[in-house]
GROMACS .gro file of C-alpha atoms in nm:
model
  332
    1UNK     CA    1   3.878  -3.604  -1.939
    2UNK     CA    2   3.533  -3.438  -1.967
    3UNK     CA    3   3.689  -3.113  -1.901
    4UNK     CA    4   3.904  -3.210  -2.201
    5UNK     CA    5   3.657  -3.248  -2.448
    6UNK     CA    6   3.443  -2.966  -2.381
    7UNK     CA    7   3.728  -2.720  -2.383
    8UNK     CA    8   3.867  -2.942  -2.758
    9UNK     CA    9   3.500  -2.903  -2.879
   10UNK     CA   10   3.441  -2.531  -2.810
   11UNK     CA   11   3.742  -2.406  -2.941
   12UNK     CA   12   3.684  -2.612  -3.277
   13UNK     CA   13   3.296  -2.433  -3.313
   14UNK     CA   14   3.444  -2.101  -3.246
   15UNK     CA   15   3.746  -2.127  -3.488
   16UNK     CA   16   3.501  -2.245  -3.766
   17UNK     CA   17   3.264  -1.949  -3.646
   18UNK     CA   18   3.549  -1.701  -3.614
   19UNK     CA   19   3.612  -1.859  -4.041
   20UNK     CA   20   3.266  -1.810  -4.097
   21UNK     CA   21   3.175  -1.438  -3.931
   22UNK     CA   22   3.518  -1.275  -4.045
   23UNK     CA   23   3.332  -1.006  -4.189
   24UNK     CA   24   3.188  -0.942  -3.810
   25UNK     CA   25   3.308  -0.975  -3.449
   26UNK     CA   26   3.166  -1.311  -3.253
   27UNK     CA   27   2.934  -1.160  -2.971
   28UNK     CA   28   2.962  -1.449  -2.672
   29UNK     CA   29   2.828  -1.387  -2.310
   30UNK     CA   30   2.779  -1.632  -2.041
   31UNK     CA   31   2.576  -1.691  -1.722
   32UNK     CA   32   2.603  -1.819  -1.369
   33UNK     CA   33   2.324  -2.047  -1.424
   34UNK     CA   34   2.384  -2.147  -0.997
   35UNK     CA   35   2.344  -1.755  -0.968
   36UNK     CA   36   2.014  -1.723  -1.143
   37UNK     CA   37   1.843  -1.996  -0.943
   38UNK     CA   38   1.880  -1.852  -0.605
   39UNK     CA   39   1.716  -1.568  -0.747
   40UNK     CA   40   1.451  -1.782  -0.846
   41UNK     CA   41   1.183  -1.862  -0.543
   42UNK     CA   42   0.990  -2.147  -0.708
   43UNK     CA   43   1.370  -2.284  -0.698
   44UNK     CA   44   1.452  -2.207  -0.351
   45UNK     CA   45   1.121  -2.353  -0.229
   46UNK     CA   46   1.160  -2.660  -0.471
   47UNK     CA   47   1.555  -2.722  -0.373
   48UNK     CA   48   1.408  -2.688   0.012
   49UNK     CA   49   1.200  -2.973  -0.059
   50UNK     CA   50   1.425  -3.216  -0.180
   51UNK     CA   51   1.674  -3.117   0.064
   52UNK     CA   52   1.398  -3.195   0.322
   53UNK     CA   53   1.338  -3.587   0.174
   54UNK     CA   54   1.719  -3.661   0.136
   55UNK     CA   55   1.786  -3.560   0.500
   56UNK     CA   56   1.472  -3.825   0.564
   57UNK     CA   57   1.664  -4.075   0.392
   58UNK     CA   58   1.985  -4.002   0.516
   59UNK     CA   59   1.845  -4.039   0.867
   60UNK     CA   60   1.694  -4.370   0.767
   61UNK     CA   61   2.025  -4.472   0.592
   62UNK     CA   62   2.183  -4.392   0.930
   63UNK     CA   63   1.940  -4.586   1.182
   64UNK     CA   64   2.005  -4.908   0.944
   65UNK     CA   65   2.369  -4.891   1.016
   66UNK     CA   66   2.328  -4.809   1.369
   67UNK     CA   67   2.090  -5.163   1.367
   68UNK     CA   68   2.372  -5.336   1.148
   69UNK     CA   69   2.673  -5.241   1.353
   70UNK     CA   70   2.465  -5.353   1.709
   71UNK     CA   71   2.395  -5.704   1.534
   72UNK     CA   72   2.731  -5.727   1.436
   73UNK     CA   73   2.874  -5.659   1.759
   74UNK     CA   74   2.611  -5.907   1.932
   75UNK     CA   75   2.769  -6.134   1.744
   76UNK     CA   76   3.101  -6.080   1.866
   77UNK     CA   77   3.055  -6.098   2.190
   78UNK     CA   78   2.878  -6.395   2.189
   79UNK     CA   79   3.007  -6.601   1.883
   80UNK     CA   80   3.206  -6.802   2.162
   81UNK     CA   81   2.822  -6.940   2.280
   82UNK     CA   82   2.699  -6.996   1.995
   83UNK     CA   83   2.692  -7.326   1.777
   84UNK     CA   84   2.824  -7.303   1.424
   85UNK     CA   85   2.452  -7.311   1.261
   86UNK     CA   86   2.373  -7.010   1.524
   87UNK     CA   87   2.698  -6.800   1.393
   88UNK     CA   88   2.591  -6.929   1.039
   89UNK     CA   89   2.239  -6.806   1.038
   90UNK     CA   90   2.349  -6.424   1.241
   91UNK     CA   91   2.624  -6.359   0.998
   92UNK     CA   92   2.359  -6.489   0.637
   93UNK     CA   93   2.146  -6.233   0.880
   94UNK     CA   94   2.389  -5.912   0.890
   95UNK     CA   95   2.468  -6.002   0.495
   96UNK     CA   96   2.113  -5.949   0.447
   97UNK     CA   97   2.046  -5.653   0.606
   98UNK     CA   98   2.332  -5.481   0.444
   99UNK     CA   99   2.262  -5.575   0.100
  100UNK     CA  100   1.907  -5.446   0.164
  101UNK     CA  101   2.084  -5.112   0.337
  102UNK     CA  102   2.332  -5.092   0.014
  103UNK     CA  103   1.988  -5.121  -0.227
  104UNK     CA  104   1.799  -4.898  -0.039
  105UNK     CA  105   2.076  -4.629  -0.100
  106UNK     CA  106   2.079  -4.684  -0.474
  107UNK     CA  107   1.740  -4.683  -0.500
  108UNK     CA  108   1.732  -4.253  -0.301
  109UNK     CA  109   2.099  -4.149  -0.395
  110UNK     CA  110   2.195  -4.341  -0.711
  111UNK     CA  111   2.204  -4.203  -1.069
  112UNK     CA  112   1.842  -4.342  -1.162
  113UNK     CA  113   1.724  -4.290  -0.803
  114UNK     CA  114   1.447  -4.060  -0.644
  115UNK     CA  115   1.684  -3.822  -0.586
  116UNK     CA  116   1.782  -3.748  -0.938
  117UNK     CA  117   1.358  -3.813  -1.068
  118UNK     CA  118   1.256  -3.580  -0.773
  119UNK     CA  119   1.537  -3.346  -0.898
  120UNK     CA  120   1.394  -3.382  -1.247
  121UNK     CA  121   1.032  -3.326  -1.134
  122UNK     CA  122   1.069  -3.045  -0.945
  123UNK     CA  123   1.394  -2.813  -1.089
  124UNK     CA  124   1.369  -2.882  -1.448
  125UNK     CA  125   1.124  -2.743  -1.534
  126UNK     CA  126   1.301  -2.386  -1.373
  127UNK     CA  127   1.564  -2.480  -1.550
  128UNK     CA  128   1.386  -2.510  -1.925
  129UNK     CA  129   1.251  -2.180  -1.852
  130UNK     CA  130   1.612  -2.042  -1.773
  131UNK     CA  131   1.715  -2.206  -2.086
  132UNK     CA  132   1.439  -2.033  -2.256
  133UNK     CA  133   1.513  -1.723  -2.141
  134UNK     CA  134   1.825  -1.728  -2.268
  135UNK     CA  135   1.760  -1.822  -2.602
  136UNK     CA  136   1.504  -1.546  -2.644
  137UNK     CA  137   1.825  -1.312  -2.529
  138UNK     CA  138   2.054  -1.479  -2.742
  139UNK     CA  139   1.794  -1.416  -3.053
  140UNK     CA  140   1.696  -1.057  -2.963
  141UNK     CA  141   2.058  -0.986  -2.901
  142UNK     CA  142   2.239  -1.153  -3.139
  143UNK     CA  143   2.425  -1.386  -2.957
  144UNK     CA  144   2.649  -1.610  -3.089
  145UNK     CA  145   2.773  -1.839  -2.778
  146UNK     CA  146   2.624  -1.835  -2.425
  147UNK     CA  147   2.812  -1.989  -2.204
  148UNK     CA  148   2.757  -2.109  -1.820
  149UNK     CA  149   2.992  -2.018  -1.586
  150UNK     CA  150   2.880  -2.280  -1.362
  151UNK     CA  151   2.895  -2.614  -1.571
  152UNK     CA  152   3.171  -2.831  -1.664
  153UNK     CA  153   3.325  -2.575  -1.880
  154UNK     CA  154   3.626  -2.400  -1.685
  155UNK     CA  155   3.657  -2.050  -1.790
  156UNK     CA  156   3.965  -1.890  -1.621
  157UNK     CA  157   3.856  -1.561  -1.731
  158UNK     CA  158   3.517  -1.399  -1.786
  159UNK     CA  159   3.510  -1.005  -1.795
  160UNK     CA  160   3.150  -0.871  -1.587
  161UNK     CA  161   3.053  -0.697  -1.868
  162UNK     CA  162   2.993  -0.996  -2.063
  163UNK     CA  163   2.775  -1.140  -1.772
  164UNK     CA  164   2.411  -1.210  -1.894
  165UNK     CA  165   2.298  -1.362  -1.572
  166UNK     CA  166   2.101  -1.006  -1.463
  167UNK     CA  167   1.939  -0.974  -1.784
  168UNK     CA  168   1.791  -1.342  -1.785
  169UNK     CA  169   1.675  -1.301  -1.425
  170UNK     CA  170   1.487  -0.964  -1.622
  171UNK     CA  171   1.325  -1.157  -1.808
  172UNK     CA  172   1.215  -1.417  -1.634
  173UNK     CA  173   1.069  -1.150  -1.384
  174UNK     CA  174   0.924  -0.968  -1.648
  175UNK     CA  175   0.719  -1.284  -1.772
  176UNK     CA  176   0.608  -1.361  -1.413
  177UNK     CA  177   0.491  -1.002  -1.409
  178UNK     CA  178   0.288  -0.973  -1.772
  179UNK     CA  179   0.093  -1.290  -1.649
  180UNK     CA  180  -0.094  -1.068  -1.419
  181UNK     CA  181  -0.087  -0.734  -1.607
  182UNK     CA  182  -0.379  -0.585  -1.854
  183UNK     CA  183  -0.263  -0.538  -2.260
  184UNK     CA  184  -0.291  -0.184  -2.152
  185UNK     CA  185  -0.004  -0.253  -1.875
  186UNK     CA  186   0.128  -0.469  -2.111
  187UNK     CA  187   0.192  -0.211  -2.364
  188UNK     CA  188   0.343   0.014  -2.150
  189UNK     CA  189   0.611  -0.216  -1.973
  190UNK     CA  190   0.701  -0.337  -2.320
  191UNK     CA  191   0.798   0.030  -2.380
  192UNK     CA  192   0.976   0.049  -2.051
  193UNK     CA  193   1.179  -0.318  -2.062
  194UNK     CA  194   1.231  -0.148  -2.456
  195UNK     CA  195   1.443   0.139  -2.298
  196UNK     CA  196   1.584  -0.034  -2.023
  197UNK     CA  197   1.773  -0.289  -2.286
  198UNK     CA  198   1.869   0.033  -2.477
  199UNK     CA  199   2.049   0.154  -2.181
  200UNK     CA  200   2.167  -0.156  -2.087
  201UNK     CA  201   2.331  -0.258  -2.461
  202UNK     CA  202   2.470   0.111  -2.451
  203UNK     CA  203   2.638   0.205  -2.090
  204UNK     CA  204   2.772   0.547  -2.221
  205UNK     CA  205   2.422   0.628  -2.263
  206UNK     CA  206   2.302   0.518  -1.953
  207UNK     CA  207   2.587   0.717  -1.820
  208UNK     CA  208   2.498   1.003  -1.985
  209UNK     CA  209   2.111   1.007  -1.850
  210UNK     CA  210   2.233   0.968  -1.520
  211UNK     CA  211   2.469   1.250  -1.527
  212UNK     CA  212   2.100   1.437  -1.680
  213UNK     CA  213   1.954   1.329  -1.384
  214UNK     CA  214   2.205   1.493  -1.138
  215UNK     CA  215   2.187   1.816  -1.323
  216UNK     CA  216   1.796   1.819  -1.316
  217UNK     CA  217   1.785   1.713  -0.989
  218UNK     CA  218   2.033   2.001  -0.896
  219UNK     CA  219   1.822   2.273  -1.083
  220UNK     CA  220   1.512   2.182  -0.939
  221UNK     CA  221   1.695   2.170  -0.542
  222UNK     CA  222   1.784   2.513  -0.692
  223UNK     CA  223   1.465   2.664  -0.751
  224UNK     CA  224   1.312   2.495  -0.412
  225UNK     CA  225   1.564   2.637  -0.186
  226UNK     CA  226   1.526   3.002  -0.397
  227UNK     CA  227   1.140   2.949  -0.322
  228UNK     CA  228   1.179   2.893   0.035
  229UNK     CA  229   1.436   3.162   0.047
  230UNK     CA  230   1.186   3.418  -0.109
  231UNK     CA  231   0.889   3.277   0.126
  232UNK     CA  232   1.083   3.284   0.442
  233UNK     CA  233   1.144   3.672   0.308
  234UNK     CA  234   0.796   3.728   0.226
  235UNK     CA  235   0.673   3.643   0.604
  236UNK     CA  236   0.913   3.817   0.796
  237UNK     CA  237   0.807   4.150   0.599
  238UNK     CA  238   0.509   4.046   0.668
  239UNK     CA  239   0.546   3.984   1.015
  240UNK     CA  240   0.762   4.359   1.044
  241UNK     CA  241   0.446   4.523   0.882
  242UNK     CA  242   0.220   4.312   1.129
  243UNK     CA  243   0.410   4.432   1.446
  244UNK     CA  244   0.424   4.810   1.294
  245UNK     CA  245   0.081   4.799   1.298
  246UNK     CA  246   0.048   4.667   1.627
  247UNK     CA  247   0.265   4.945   1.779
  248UNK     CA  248   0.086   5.254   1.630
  249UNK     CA  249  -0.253   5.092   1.715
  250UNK     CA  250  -0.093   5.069   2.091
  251UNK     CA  251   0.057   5.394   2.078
  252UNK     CA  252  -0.332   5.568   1.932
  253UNK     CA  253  -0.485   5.388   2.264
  254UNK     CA  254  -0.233   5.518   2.482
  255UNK     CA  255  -0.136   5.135   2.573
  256UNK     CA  256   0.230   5.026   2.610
  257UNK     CA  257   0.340   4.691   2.451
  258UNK     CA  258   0.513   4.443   2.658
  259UNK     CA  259   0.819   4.489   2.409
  260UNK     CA  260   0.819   4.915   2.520
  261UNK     CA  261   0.799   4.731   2.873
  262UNK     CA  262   1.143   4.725   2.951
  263UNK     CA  263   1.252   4.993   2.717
  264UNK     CA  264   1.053   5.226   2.977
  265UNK     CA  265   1.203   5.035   3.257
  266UNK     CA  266   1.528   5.097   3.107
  267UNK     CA  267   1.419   5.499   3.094
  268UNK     CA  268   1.300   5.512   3.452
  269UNK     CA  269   1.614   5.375   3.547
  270UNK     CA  270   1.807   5.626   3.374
  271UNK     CA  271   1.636   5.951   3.440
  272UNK     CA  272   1.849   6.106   3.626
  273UNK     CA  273   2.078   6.084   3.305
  274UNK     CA  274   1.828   6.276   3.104
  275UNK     CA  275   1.853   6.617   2.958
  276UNK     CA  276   1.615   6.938   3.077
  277UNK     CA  277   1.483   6.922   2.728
  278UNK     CA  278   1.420   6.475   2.752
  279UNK     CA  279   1.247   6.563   3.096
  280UNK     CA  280   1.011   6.820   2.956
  281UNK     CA  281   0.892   6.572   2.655
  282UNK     CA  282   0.875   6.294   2.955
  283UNK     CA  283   0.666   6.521   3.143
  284UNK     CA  284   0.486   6.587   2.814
  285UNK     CA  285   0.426   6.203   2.742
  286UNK     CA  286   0.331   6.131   3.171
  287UNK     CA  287   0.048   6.420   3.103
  288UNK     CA  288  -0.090   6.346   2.781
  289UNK     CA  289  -0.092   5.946   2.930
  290UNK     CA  290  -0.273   6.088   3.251
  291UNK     CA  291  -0.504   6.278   3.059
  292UNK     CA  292  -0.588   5.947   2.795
  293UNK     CA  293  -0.629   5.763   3.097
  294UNK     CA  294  -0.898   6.080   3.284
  295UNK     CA  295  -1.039   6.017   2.971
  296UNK     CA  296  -1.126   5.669   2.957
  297UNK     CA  297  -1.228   5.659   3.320
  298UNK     CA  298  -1.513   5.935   3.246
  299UNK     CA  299  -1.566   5.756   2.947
  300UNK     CA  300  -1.615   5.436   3.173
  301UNK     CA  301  -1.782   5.636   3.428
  302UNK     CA  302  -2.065   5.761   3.189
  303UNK     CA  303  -2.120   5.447   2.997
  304UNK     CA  304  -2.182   5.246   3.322
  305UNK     CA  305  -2.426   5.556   3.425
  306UNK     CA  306  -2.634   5.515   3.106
  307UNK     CA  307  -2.648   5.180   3.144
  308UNK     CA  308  -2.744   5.197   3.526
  309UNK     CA  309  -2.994   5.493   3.377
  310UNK     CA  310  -3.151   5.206   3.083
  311UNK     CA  311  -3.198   4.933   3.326
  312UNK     CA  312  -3.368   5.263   3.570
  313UNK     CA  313  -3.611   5.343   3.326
  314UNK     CA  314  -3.662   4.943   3.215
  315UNK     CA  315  -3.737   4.880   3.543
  316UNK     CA  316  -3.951   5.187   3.591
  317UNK     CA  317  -4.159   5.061   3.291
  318UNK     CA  318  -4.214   4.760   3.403
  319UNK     CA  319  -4.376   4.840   3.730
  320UNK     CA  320  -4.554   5.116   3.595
  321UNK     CA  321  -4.746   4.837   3.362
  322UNK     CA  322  -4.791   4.557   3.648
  323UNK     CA  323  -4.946   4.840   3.865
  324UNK     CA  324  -5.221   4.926   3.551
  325UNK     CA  325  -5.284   4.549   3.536
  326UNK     CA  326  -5.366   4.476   3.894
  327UNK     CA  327  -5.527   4.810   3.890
  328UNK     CA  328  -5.769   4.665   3.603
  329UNK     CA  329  -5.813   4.313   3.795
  330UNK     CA  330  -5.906   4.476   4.104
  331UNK     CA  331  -6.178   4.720   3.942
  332UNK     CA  332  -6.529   4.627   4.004
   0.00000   0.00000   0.00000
């Protein structure tokens, strides 16, 4: 019947508005008020409490009937004992203890009890700033109906798009989050809530940017992998030029790199393959190397002479000037 007159109510207000805003379209949207809540902590942690004191009481509610039903089967087992005054006074007993167990349950779970003032004290106050929320979206927006999806009110068809419930929780985030900012801050996430309702109020837009996004994000992957394609270039030149160097500094001191190593190998192997002409430049190469190597053996040979000579003459020097100074000590 409640259903009834909701749904006879609602349709009346929007055929008078639909009279009065011909000249416009009706905007209505609608929220899952349920939906919005468990987003909301201060609600989770507020619905956790009163969960906590009804179980209490439910507990308590069950122990009392647990003591009633043990009286009442006392009773019958031993009514056949007992004198009519003793069967009077157990059964005036039970009635009492259940009318106190029926009040008792009225007084947690009925429509004035703690339940519902607990439920009052703690959730409504979430709940006015819901209903706040909305009405600031409803004015900014132009809103003419907001419906919740989770009341009374059956709707048997809501399209998504028309789905506020996202765009409260925004807000209500959004306050939480100015309460702590600097007008500086302030400023600045104005600016950025002011573009984020632009995109949301136009999707084709929002489309659009994101499509942007792609492309930037595609030239700039672009341009990296051509920079790492042009450094990876730039150090293996770099590393050629490096190891050029390296082999004509080896091939000045006569010294074969470890990567000619087993090229020579390789040429030793196959000498009896080689030409008259291949042999005579081989035999070229083995004397020039023998001569290098003559070469830096005397080389050796007379540095380690002059330095045997240096520490000759040091040494020379030395005793040359201990002998004049005991010479002088001794002197009369």
């Amino acid at each position: 019947m409640k259903k009834y007159i909701l749904l006879v109510v609602l349709s009346s207000i929007l055929f008078t508005s639909n009279v009065k805003a011909q000249a416009r379209g009706i905007k209505i949207g609608y929220i899952d008020m349920e939906y919005i809540l468990e987003k909301i902590s201060n609600y989770a942690e507020a619905k956790n409490q009163l969960e906590q004191k009804a179980d209490k009481w439910k507990q308590e509610i069950e122990a009392k009937k647990s003591e009633i039903s043990k009286l009442k089967e006392a009773l019958k087992t031993e009514k056949v004992l007992l004198t009519k005054e003793l069967i009077e006074e157990r059964e005036i007993e039970i009635n009492f203890q259940e009318s106190e167990l029926t009040d008792y349950q009225q007084k947690k779970f009925g429509p004035n009890g703690e339940l519902i003032v607990q439920k009052s004290v703690l959730i409504k106050p979430i709940q006015d700033q819901v209903f706040n929320a909305v009405q600031d979206l409803a004015e900014a927006k132009k809103y003419d109906y907001i419906l919740d999806r989770s009341s009374d009110l059956t709707m048997l068809f809501a399209a998504k798009k028309h789905d506020l419930s996202d765009r409260v929780i925004q807000i209500l985030t959004r306050s939480e989050k100015k309460e702590q900012m600097s007008k500086k801050q302030q400023k600045l996430e104005e600016e950025k809530e002011r573009k984020q309702d632009l995109l949301d109020d136009n999707p084709e837009m929002s489309e659009k940017q994101k499509i942007a996004e792609e492309r930037k994000a595609a030239r700039l992957k672009m341009v990296e992998d051509k920079k790492l394609a042009a450094e990876e270039k730039k150090a293996a030149a770099e590393a050629k030029r490096k190891q050029a160097q390296e082999d004509i500094l080896a091939k000045r001191n006569g010294i074969v790199s470890d990567n000619n190593t087993s090229t020579d190998t390789k040429d030793e192997n196959a000498i009896s393959e080689k030409t008259p002409a291949e042999e005579k430049r081989a035999a070229a190469e083995e004397a020039r190397k023998k001569t290098l190597e003559d070469r830096q053996k005397a080389l050796e040979e007379r540095k380690n002479a002059a330095e045997e000579k240096k520490l000759k003459i040091l040494a020379d020097r030395e005793a040359a000037k201990k002998a004049k100074e005991d010479a002088k000590n001794n002197k009369p």
